PDB file of C-alpha atoms in Angstrom:
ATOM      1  CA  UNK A 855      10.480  15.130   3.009  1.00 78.00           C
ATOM      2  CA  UNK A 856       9.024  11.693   3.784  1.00 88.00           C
ATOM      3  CA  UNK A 857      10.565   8.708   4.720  1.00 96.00           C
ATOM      4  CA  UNK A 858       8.665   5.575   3.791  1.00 97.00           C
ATOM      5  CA  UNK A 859       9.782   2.038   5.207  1.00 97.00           C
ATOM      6  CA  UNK A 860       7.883  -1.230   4.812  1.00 97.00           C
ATOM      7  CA  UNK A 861       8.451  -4.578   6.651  1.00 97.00           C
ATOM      8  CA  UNK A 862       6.634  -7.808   7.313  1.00 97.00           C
ATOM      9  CA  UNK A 863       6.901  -9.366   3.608  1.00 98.00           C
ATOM     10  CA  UNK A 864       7.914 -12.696   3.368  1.00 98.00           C
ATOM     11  CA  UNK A 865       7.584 -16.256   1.967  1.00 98.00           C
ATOM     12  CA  UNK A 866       4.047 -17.259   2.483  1.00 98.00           C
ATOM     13  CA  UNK A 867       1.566 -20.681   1.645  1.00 98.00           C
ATOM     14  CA  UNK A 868      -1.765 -20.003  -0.628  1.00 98.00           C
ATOM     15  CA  UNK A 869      -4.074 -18.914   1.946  1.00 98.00           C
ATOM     16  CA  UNK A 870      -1.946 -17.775   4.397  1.00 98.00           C
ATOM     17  CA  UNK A 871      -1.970 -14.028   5.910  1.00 98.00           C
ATOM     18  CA  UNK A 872       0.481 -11.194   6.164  1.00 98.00           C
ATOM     19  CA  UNK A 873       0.322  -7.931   7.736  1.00 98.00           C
ATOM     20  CA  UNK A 874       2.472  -5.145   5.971  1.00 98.00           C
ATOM     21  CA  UNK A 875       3.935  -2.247   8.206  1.00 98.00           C
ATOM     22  CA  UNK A 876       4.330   1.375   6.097  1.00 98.00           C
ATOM     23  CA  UNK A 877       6.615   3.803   8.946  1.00 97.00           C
ATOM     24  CA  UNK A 878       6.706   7.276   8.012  1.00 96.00           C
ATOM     25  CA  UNK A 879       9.044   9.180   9.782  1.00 95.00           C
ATOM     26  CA  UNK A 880      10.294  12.980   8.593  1.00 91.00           C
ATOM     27  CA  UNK A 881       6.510  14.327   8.268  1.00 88.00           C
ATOM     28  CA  UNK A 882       3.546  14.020  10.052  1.00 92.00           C
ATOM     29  CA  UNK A 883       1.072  11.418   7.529  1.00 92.00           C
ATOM     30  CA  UNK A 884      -1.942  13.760   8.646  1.00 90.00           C
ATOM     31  CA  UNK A 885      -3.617  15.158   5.770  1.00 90.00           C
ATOM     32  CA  UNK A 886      -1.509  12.914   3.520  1.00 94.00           C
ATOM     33  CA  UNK A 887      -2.656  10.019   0.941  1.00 96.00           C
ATOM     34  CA  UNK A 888      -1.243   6.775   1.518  1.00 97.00           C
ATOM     35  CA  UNK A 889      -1.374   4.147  -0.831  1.00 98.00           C
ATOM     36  CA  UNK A 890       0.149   0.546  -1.249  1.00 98.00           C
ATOM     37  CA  UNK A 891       1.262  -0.579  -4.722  1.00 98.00           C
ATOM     38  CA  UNK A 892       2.564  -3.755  -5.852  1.00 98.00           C
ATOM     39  CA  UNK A 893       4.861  -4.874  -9.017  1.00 98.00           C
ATOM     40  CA  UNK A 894       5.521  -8.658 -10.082  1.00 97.00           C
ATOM     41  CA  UNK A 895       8.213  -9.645 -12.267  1.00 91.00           C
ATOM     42  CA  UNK A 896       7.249  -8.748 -15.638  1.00 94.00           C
ATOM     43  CA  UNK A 897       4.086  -6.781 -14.686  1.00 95.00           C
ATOM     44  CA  UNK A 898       3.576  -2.980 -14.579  1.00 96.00           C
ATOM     45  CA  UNK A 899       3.437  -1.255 -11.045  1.00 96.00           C
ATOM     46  CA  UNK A 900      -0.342  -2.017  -9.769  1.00 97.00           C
ATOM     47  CA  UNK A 901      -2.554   0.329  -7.600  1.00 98.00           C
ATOM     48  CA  UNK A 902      -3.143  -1.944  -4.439  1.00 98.00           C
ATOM     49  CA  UNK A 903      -4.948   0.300  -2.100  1.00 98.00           C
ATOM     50  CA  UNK A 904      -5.281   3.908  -0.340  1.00 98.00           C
ATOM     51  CA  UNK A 905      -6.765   6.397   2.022  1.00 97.00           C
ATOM     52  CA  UNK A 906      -7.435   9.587   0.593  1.00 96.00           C
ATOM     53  CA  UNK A 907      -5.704  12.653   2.515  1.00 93.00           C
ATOM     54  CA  UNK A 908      -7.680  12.641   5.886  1.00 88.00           C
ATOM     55  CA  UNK A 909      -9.806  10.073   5.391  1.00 87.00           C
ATOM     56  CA  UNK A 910     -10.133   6.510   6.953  1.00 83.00           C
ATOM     57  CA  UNK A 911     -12.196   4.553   4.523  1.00 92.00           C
ATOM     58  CA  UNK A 912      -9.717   3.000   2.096  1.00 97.00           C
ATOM     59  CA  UNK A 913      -9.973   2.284  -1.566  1.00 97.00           C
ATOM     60  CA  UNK A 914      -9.086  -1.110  -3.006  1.00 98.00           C
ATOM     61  CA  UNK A 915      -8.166  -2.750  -6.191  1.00 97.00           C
ATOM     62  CA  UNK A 916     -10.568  -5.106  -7.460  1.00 97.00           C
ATOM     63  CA  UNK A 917      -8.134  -7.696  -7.322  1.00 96.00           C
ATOM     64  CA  UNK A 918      -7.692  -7.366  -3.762  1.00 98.00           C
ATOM     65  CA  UNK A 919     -10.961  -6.355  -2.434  1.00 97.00           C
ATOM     66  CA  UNK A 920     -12.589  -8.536   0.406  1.00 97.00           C
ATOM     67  CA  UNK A 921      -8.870  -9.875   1.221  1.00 98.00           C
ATOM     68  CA  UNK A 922      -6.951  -7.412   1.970  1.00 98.00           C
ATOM     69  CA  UNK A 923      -7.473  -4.367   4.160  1.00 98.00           C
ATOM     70  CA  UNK A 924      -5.507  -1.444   4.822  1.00 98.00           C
ATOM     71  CA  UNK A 925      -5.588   0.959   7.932  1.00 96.00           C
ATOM     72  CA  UNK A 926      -4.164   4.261   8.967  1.00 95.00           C
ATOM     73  CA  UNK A 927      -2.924   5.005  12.383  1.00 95.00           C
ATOM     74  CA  UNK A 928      -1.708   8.440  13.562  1.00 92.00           C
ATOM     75  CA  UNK A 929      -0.504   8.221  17.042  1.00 94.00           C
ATOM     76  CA  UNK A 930       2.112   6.199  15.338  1.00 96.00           C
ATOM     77  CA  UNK A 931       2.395   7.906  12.055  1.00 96.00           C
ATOM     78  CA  UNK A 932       2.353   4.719   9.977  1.00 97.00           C
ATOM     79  CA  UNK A 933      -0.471   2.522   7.831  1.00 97.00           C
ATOM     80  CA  UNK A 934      -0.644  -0.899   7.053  1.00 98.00           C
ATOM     81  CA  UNK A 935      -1.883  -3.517   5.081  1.00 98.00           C
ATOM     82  CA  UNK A 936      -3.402  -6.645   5.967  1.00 98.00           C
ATOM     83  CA  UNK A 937      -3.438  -9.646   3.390  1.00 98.00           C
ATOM     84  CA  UNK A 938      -5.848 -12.119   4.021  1.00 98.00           C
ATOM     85  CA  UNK A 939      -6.119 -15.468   1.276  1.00 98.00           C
ATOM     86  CA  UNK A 940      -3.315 -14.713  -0.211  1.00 98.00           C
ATOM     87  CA  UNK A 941      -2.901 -15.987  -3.582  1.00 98.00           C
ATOM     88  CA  UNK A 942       0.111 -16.767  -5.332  1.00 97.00           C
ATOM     89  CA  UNK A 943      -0.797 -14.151  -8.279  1.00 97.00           C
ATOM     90  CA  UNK A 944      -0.172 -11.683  -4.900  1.00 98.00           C
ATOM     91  CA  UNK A 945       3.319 -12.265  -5.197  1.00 98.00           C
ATOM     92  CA  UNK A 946       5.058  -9.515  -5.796  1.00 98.00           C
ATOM     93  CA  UNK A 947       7.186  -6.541  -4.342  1.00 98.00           C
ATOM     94  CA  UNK A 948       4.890  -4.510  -2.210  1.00 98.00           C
ATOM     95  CA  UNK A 949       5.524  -0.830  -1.951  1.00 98.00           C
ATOM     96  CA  UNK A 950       4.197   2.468   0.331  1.00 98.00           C
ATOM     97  CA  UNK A 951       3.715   5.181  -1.269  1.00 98.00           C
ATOM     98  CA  UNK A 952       2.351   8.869   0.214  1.00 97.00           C
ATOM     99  CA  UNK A 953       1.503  12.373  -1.545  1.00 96.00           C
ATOM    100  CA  UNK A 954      -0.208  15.143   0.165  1.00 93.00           C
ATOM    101  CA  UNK A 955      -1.795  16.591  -2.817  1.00 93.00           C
ATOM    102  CA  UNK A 956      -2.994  14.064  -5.210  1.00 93.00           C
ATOM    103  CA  UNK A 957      -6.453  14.499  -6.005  1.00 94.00           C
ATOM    104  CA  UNK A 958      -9.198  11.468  -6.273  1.00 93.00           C
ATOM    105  CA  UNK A 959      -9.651  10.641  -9.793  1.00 94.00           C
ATOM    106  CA  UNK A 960      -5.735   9.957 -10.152  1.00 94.00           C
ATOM    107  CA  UNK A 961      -5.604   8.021  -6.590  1.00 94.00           C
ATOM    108  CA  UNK A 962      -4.546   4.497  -8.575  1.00 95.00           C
ATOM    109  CA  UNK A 963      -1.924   6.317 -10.511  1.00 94.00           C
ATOM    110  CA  UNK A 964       1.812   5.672  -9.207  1.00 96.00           C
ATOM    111  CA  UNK A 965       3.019   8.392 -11.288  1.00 95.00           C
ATOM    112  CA  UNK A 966       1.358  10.797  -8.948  1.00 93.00           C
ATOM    113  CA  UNK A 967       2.799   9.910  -5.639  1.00 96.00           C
ATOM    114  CA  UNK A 968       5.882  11.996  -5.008  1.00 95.00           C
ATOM    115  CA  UNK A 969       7.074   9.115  -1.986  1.00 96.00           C
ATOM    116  CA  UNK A 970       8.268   5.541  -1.864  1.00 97.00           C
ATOM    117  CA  UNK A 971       9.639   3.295   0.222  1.00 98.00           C
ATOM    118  CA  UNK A 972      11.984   0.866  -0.901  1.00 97.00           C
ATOM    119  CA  UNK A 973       9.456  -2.043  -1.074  1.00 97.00           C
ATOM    120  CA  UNK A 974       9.084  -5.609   0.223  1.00 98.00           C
ATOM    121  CA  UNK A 975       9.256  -8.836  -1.372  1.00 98.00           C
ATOM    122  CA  UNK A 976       5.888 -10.751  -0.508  1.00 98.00           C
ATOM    123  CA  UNK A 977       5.795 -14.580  -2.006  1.00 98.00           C
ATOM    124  CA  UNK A 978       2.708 -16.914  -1.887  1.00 98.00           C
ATOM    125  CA  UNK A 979       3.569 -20.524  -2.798  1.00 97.00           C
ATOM    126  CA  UNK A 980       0.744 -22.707  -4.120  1.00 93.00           C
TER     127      UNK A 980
END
């Protein structure tokens, strides 16, 4: 199994920037998709972003594209998620998620990612 743990949420001005940290630890993340979703208090789970098994070019939500980027690195098993102009419609619990055989038409879907992290709490005050 995979163990997911995020860190570097916090409390946050409009505009500000964040970095997100995503440690795997149990598994090797080679050949794995890892993704980033987000849920705000009275919102469904949203697809945030993801790299697709082995690949380094990540995919973005709309909502997030051109602020936020996310990055894979395999010497230290882990992937991250850089927030850039952050808005306070961004706040939200962030989570890492991974799956090592979800195909790309159902990337965006949370229900196909078999591991999560426990999430962290990312607020953006306007």
């Amino acid at each position: 199994q995979v163990q997911l743990v995020e860190s570097g949420g916090g409390l946050v001005q409009a505009g500000d920037s964040l970095t997100l940290s995503c440690a795997a630890t149990g598994r090797t993340i080679s050949g794995t998709t890892m993704a980033w979703f987000r849920q705000a208090p009275g919102k469904e789970r949203e697809f945030v972003a993801a790299i697709f098994r082995r690949g380094y070019s990540p995919y973005y939500a709309t909502a997030v594209k051109g602020r936020f980027t996310m990055s894979r690195d395999n010497a230290k098993n882990a992937v991250y998620l850089q927030m850039d102009s952050l808005k306070p419609e961004d706040t939200a619990v962030y989570y890492c998620a991974a799956d090592s055989s979800i195909i790309l038409s159902s990337l965006r879907a949370g229900e196909n990612y078999d591991y999560w992290g426990q999430g962290t709490q990312v607020t953006v005050s306007s």
